[in-house]
XYZ file of C-alpha atoms in Angstrom:
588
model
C 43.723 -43.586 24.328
C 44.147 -42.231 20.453
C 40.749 -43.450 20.030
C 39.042 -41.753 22.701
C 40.771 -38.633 22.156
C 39.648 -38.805 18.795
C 36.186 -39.508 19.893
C 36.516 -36.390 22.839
C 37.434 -34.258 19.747
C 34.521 -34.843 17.464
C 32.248 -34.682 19.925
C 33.335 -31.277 20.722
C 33.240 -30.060 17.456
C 30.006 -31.747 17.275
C 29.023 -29.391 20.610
C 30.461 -26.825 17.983
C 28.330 -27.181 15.245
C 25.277 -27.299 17.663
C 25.926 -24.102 18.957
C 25.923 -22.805 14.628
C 22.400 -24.583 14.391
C 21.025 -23.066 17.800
C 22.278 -20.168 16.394
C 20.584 -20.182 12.795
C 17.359 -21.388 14.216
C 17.165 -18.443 16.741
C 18.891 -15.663 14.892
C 15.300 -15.095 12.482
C 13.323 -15.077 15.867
C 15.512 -12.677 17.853
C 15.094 -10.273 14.771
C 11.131 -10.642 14.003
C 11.699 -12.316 10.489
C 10.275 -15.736 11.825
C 7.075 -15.624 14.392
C 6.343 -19.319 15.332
C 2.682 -20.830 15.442
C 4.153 -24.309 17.173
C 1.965 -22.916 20.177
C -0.978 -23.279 18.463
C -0.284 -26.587 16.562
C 0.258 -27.987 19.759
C -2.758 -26.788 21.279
C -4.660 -28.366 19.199
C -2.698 -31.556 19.037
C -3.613 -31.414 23.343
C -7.095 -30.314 22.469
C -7.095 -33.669 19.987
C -5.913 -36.058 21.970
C -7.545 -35.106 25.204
C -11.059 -35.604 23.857
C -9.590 -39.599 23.117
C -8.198 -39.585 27.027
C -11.444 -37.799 28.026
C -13.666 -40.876 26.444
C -11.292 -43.720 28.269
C -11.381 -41.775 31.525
C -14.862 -40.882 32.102
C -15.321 -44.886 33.042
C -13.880 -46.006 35.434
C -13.781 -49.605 34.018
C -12.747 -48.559 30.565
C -9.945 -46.642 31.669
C -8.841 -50.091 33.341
C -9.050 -51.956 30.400
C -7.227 -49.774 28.124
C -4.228 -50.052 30.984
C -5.132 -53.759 31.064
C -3.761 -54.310 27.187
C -0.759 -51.889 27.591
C 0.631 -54.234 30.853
C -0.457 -57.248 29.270
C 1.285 -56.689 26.600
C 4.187 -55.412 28.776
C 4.072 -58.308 30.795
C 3.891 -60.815 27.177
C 7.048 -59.365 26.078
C 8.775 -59.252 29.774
C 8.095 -63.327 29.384
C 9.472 -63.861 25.703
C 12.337 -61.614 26.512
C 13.229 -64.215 29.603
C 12.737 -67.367 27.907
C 14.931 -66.100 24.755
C 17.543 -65.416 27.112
C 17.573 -68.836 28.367
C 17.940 -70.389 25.132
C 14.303 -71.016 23.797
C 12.846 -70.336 20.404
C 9.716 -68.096 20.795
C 7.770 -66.032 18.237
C 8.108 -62.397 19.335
C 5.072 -60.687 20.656
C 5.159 -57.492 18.250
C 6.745 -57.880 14.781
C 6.956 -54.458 12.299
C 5.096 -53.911 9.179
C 7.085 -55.947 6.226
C 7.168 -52.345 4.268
C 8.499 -50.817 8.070
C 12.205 -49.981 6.574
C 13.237 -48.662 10.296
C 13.992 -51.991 11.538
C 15.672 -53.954 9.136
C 19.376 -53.750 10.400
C 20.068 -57.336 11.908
C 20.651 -56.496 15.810
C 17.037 -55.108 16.082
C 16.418 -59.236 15.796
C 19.625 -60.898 16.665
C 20.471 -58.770 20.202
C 18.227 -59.151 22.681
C 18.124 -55.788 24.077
C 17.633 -53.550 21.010
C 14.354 -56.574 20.292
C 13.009 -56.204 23.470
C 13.320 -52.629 22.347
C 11.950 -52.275 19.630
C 8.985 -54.830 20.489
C 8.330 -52.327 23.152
C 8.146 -49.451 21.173
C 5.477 -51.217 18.583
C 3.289 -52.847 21.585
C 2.974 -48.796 23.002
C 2.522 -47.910 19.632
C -0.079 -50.004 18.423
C -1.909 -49.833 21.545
C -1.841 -45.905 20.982
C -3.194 -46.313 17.695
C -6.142 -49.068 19.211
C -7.188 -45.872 21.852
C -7.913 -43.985 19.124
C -9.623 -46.108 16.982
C -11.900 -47.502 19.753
C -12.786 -43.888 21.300
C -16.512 -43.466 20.507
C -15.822 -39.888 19.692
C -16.706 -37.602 16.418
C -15.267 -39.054 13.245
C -13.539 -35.690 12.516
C -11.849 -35.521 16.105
C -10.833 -39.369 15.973
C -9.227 -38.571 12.378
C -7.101 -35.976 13.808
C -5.893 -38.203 16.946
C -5.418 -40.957 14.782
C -3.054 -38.561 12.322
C -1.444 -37.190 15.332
C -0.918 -40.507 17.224
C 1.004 -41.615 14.039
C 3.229 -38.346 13.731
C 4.246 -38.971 17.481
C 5.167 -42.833 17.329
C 6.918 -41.959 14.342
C 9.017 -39.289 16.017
C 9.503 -41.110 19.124
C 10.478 -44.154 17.596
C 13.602 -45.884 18.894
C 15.506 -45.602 15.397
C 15.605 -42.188 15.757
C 18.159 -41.752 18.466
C 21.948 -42.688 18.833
C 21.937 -44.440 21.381
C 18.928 -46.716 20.531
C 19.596 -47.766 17.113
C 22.203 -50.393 16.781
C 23.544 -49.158 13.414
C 23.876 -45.652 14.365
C 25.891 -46.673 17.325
C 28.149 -49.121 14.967
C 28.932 -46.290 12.764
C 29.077 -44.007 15.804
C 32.117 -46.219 17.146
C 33.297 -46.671 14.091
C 33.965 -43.223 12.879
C 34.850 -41.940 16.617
C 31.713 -39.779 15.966
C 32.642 -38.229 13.333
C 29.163 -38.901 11.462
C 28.091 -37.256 14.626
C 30.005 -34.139 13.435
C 28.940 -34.276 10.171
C 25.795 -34.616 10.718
C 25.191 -31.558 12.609
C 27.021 -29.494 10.133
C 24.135 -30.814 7.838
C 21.596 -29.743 10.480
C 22.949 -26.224 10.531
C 22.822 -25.636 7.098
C 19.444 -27.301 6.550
C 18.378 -24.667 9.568
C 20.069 -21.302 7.845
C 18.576 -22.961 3.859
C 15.039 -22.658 5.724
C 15.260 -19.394 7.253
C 15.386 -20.440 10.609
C 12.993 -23.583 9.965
C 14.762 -26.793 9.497
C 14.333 -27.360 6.184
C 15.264 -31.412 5.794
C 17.271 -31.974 2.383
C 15.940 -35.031 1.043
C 17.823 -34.800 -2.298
C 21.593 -34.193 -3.398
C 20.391 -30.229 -4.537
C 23.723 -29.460 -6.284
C 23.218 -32.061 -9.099
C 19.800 -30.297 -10.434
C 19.229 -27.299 -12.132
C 15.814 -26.449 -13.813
C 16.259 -26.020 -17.652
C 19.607 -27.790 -17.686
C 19.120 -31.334 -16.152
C 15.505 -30.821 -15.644
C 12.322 -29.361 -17.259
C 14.456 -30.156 -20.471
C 12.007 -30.877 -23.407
C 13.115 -28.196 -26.213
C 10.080 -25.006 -26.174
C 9.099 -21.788 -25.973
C 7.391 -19.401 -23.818
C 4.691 -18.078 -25.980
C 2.648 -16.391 -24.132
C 2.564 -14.706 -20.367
C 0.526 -13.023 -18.257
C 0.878 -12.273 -14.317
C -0.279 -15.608 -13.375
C 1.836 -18.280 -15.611
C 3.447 -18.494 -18.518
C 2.277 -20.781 -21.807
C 5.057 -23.377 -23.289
C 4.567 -24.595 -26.511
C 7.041 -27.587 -27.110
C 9.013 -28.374 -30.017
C 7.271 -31.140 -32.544
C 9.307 -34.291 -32.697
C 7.388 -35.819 -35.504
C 6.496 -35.872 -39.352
C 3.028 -35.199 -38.916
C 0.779 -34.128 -35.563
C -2.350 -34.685 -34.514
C -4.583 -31.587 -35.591
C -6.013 -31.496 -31.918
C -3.397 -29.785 -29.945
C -3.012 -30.579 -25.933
C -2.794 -28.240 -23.235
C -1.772 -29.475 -19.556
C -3.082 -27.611 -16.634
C -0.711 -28.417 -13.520
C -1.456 -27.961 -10.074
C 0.184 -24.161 -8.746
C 0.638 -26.106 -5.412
C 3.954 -27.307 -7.225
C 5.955 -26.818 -10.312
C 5.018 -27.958 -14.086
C 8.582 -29.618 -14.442
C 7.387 -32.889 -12.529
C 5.892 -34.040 -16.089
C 8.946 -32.982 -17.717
C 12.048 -34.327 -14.946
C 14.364 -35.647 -17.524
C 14.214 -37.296 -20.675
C 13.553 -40.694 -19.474
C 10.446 -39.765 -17.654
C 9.067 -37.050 -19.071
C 5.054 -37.600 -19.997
C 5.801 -34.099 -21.993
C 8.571 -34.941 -24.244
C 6.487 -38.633 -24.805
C 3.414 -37.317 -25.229
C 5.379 -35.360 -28.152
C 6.507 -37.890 -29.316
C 3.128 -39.582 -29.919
C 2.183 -36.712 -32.309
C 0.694 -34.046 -30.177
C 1.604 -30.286 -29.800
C 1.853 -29.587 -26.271
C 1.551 -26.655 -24.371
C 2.021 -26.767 -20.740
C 0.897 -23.887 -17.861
C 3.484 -22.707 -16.116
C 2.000 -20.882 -13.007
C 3.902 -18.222 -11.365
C 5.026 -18.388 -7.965
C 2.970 -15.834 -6.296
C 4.410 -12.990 -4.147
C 2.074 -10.579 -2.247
C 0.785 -8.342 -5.297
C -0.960 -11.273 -6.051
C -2.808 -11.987 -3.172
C -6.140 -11.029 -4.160
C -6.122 -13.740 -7.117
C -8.895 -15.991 -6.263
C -10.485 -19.387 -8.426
C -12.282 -17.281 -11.068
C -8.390 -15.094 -11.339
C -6.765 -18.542 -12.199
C -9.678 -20.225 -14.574
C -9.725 -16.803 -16.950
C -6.153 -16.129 -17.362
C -5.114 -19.607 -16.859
C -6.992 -22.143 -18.068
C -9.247 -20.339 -20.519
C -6.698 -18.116 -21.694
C -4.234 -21.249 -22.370
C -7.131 -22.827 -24.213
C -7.784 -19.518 -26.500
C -3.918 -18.871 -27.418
C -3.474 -22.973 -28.739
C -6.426 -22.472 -30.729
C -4.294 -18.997 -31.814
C -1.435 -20.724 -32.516
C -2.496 -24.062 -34.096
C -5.273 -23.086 -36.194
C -7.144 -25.467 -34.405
C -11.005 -24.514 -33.137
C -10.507 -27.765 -30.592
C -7.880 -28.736 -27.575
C -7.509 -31.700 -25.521
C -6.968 -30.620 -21.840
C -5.127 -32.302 -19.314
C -5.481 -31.568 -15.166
C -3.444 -32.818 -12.951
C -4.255 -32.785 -8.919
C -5.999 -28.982 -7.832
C -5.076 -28.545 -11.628
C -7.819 -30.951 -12.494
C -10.021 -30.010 -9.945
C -9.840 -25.878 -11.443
C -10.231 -28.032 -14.965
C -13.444 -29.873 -13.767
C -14.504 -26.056 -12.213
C -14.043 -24.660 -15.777
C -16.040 -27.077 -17.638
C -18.588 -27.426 -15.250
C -18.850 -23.642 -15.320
C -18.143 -23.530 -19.339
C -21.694 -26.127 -18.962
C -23.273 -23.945 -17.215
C -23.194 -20.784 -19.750
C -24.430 -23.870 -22.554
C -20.178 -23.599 -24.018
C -17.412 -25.864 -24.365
C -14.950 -23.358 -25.668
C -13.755 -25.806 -27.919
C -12.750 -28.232 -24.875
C -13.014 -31.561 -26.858
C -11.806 -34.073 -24.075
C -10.597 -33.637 -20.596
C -8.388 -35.924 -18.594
C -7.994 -35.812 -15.274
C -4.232 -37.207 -13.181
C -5.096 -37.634 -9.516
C -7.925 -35.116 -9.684
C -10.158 -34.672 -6.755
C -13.935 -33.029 -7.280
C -15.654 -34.841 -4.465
C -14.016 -34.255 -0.810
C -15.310 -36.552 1.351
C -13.470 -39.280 1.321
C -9.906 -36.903 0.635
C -7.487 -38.757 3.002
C -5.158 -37.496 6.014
C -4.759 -33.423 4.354
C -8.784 -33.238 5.754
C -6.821 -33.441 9.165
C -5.724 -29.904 9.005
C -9.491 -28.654 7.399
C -11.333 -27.714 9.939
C -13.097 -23.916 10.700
C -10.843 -22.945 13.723
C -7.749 -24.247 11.611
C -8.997 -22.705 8.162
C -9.707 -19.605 9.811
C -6.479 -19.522 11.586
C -4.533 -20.191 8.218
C -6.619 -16.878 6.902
C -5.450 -15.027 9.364
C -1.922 -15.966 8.664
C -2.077 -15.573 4.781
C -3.415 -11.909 5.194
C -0.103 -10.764 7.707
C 1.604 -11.233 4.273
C -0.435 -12.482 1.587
C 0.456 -15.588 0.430
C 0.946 -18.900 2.134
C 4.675 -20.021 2.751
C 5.314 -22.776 0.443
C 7.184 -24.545 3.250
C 3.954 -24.835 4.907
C 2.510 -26.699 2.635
C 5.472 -29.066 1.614
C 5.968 -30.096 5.656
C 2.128 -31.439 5.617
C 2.493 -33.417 2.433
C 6.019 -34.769 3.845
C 3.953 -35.299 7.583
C 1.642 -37.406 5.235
C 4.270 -40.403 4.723
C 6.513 -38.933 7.600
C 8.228 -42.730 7.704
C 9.062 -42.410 4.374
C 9.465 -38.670 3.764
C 10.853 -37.007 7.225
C 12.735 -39.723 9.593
C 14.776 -41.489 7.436
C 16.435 -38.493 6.011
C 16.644 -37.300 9.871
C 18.535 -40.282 10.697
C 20.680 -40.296 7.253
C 21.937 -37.134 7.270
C 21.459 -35.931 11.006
C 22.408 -39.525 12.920
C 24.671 -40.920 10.391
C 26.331 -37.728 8.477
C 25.782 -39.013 5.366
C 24.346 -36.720 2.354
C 21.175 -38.202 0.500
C 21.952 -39.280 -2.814
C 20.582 -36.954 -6.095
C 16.911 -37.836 -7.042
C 15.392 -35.640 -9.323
C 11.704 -36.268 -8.303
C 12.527 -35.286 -4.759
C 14.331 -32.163 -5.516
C 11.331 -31.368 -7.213
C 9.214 -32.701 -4.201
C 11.721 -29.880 -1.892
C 11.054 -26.896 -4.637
C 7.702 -25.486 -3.382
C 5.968 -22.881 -4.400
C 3.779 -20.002 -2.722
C 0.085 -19.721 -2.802
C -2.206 -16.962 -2.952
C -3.940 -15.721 -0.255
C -7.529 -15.914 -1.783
C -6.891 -18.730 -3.538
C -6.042 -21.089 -1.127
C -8.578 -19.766 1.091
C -10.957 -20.230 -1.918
C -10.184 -23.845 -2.619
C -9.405 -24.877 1.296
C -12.949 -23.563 2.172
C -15.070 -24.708 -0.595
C -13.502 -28.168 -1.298
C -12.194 -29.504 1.372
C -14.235 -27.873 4.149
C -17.604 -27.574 2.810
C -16.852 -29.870 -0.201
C -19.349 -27.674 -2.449
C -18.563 -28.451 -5.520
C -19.718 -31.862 -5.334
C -22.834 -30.709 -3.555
C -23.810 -28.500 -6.260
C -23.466 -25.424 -4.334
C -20.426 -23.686 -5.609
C -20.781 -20.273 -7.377
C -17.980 -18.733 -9.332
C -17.834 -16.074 -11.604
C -21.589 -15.405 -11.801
C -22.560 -19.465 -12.264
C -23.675 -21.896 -9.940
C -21.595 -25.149 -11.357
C -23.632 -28.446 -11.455
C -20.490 -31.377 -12.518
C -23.650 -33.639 -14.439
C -23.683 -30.525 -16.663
C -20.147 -32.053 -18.128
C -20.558 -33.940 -21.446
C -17.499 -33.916 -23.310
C -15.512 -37.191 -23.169
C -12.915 -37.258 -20.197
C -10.562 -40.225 -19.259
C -9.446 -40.047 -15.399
C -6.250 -41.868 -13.908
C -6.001 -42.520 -9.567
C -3.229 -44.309 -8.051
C -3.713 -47.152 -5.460
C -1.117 -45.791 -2.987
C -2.109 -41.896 -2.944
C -1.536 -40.198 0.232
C -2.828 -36.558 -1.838
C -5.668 -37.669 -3.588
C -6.958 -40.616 -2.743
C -8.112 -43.545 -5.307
C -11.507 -43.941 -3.074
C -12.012 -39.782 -3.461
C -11.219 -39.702 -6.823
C -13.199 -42.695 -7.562
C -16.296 -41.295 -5.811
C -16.074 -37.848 -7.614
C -15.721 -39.180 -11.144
C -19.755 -40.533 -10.752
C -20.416 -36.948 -10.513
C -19.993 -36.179 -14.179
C -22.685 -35.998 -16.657
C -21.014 -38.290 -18.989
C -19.334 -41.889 -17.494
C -15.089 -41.069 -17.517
C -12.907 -43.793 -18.426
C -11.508 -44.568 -14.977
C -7.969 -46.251 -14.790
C -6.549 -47.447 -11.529
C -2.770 -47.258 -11.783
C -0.129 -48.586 -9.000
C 1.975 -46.587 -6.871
C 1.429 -42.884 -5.485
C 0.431 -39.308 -6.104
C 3.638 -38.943 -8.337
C 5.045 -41.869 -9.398
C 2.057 -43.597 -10.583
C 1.407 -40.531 -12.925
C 4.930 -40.300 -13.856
C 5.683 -43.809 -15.131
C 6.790 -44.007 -18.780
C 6.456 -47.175 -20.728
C 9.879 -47.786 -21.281
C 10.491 -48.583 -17.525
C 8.258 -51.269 -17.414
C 7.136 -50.158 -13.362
C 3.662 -51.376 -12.126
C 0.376 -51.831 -13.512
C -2.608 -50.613 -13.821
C -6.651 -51.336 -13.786
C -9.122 -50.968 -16.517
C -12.785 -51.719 -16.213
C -16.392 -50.416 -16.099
C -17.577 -47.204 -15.508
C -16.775 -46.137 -11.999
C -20.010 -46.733 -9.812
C -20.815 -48.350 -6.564
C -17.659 -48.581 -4.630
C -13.913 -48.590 -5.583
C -13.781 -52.162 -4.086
C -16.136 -53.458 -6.154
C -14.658 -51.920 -9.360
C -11.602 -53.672 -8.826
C -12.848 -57.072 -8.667
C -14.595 -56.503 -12.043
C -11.456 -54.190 -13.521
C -8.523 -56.209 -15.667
C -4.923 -55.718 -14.482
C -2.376 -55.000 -16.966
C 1.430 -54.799 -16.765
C 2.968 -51.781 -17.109
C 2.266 -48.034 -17.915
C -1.128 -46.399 -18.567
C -0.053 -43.994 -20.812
C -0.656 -46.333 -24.170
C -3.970 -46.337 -22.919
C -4.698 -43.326 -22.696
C -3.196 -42.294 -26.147
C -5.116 -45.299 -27.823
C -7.905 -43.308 -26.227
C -6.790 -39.927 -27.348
C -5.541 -40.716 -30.970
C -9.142 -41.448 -32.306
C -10.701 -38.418 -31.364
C -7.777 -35.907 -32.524
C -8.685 -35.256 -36.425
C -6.142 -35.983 -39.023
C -2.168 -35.399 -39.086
C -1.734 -32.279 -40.344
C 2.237 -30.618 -40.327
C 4.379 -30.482 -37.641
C 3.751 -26.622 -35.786
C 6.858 -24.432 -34.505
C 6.491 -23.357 -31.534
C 4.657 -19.320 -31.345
C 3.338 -17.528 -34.527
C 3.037 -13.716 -35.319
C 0.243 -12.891 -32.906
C 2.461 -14.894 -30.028
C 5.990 -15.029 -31.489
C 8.055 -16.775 -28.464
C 9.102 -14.812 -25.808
C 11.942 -17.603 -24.249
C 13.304 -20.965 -24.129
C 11.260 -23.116 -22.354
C 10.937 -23.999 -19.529
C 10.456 -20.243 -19.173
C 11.451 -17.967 -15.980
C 8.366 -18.405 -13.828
C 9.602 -21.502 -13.087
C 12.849 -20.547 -11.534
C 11.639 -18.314 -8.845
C 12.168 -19.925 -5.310
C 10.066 -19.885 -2.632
């Protein structure tokens, strides 16, 4: 009786805390500061997925089939189930990935109901996913159903509800639901933190703070304009290199993912190797700066961070560094730099995860298309700059089994707060975008993928990529969800002079940020990239490790001599603030 009074109580306070997130999610609506668009995302999820039901309908016999596989499969498991339950060893009918995490608690084997479960669940799945793939319908359209098939198993999957996952319902019983409690508390915060949106916390927030356990590297701010501020770092050395380096990051997130804490910082290493670094810092954009298009960000970004090194260090030469849209704006500038016959004393470029050729750019192409572009358009101009939010909730819908359910069921289902990681409070700090930027770079490289074509036009120049000749060294990663290795692969044949292409493991992030001294992965060296990324591989040599020795053995030879360490700033650009600067710090 204690116990189920106990239980009675929680679950009213758990009614309790529902009514606090009803009311944070519908508070912004009642007063106009939130206008939802889930009307038309699920239009054209319906729109999707009824030109796949359209192609298995309009035959008769087709139609049959595809119900054929889904009650065979039905009727496999129905037998399996039966003969378990009478005591005989059978193989089950639908097993999980071995990298599926959502099934790995022992009952979804050992207990017969949550199998059968389960193995119905993935046969329904699967067979989804086989509809898709087998529709004879435009490759564009069958991408989208594909993506949205995926997002819908992996919402609807049994480990996402209490009373279908066995260890939610252990702890359930165990705590008299008071992780049921808890976790709804959670939800109504997460709902008020995002404005009415549920903004999922993937990260313990309260143990990070930019400038004082991240972005840590000792700098200054020597330079600013109304698009980003220039950080000079600190030399850690006897003697530099007398080619300085400047790092272009992508303004889709923050600069401090290179610089996360000392252990994994590729800025406070690459310091350490002799260079003097200066690192962008983009602002985060508000609505005065919605008219700040591609040209906007290459003159007082890029070339403007390129002219105040020179400034500072004396030196007529940089290295450059672009990582993700960072590089692509990098590749932009050079090509257009090529096309006025000028290198602006650009001696190398390197490229991290940088896309110039579109066509092969993974699952963000399913939300490229005119009618959504356009729509997006029309949204940036009600306010001028695109939501970060927005952005970060497609890269999370990318790797939604890794990046969205299991912190729903964590924190939500099980009341328990995620653990501190420094690369995914980063991942949660977004950043606006600029209205005619993003409209810029969403129209002309992923839509009509014009820069590869040799049909882009900025600032007066058509930009032809062969035009490039300076020496550039580009990295992909195997796993990336962003930028794909294929994409990245294919665009670096575009350049007029070979890259040195290096295939690293892991993702978009962590196979960038992967410091020596961990010892994580490998990575691929080989030929010049041509023909196909498959083919590259089988000729490429796998080492252990990190690539970043490789690419300062790279580097090192074609930086001049060691010349005396340089303090951050000099009396043109004395500094202006520690780093890592204010822009930083804004929230979206």
């Amino acid at each position: 009786m204690d116990d189920f009074e106990a239980f009675a109580g929680n679950l009213a306070r758990m009614v309790e805390e529902g009514g606090r997130a009803m009311a944070a999610y519908l508070r912004p609506r009642e007063s106009g500061k939130v206008k939802d668009d889930v009307a038309e995302d699920i239009a054209d999820v319906m729109k999707t997925l009824g030109q796949v039901a359209e192609f298995w309908l309009a035959d008769p016999q087709r139609a049959v089939d595809a119900q054929s596989r889904l009650i065979g499969g039905y009727l496999s498991l129905w037998s399996s189930t039966l003969k378990r339950l009478s005591g005989e060893e059978v193989p089950p009918v639908a097993t999980p990935s071995p990298r599926d995490a959502r099934f790995s608690d022992s009952e979804w084997s050992s207990n017969p109901f949550f199998d059968a479960l389960k193995q119905t669940y993935l046969i329904t799945s699967n067979w989804a996913e086989d509809l898709v793939k087998d529709a004879e319908i435009d490759a564009h359209t069958k991408h989208k159903a594909d993506f949205y098939v995926r997002q819908i198993a992996g919402a609807v999957s049994p480990s996402n509800f209490v009373l279908t996952n066995p260890e939610i319902l252990r702890a359930t019983i165990a705590s008299k639901g008071e992780n049921l409690v808890r976790g709804m508390k959670m939800l109504a915060e997460d709902i008020e933190a995002g404005g009415g949106d549920l903004k999922i916390r993937q990260s313990d927030n309260t143990k990070f703070q930019v400038g004082v356990n991240l972005a840590t590297t000792p700098g200054k701010v020597v330079f600013q304009n109304e698009l980003m501020q220039l950080i000079q770092y600190a030399p850690s050395t006897e003697t530099v290199m007398e080619v300085p380096l400047v790092i272009v990051p992508p303004w889709i997130n923050k600069f401090y993912v290179l610089d996360l804490n000392p252990e994994k910082s590729f800025i406070r290493w690459a310091v350490a190797q002799g260079l003097t670094v200066f690192v962008v810092s983009w602002v985060n954009p508000d609505p005065s700066h919605a008219d700040k298009g591609f040209e906007s960000y290459m003159r007082d970004g890029v070339l403007k961070a390129v002219e105040v090194a020179q400034e500072i260090t004396g030196s007529k030469d940089v290295h450059t560094v672009g990582y993700c849209v960072g590089g692509t704006m990098l590749a932009i500038t050079l090509a257009w730099l090529a096309a006025r016959r000028k290198t602006a004393g650009i001696r190398t470029a390197t490229f991290f995860t940088a896309q110039v050729d579109f066509s092969l750019a993974g699952d963000l192409k399913v939300f490229i298309d005119e009618e959504q572009v356009s729509y997006l358009e029309r949204k940036m101009l009600e306010s001028g700059v695109l939501d970060g939010r927005r952005m970060a909730n497609a890269f999370n819908m990318l790797r939604a089994n890794d990046l969205i359910w299991p912190y729903v069921v964590n924190n939500y289902l099980k009341g328990q707060s995620p653990f501190p990681f420094d690369m995914l409070y980063w991942n949660a700090d977004s950043t606006r975008l600029p209205a005619a930027n993003h409209s810029f770079y969403l129209r002309n490289c992923y839509l009509e993928n014009s820069l590869a074509k040799g049909d882009l036009t900025i600032a007066g120049q058509k930009l032809d990529l062969r035009k490039i000749k300076i020496p550039t060294y580009s990295v992909a990663t195997r796993e990336d969800h962003i930028a794909p290795a294929v994409s990245v692969f294919l665009g670096n044949q575009l350049f007029g002079t070979p890259p040195r292409f290096v295939l690293s493991g892991s993702g978009h992030i962590a196979g960038v940020v992967n410091p020596p001294s961990r010892g994580k992965y490998e990575y691929w060296t080989g030929p010049a990239p041509s023909g196909t990324l498959e083919e590259w591989i089988a000729q490429a040599e796998m080492r252990p490790g990190s690539w970043w020795p490789d690419w300062i053995a790279w580097l090192e030879p074609q930086s001049g001599a060691q010349v005396p360490p340089r303090e951050p700033g000099s009396e043109k650009y004395p500094p202006l603030e520690d780093a890592p600067g204010s822009y930083v710090k804004v929230r979206a």
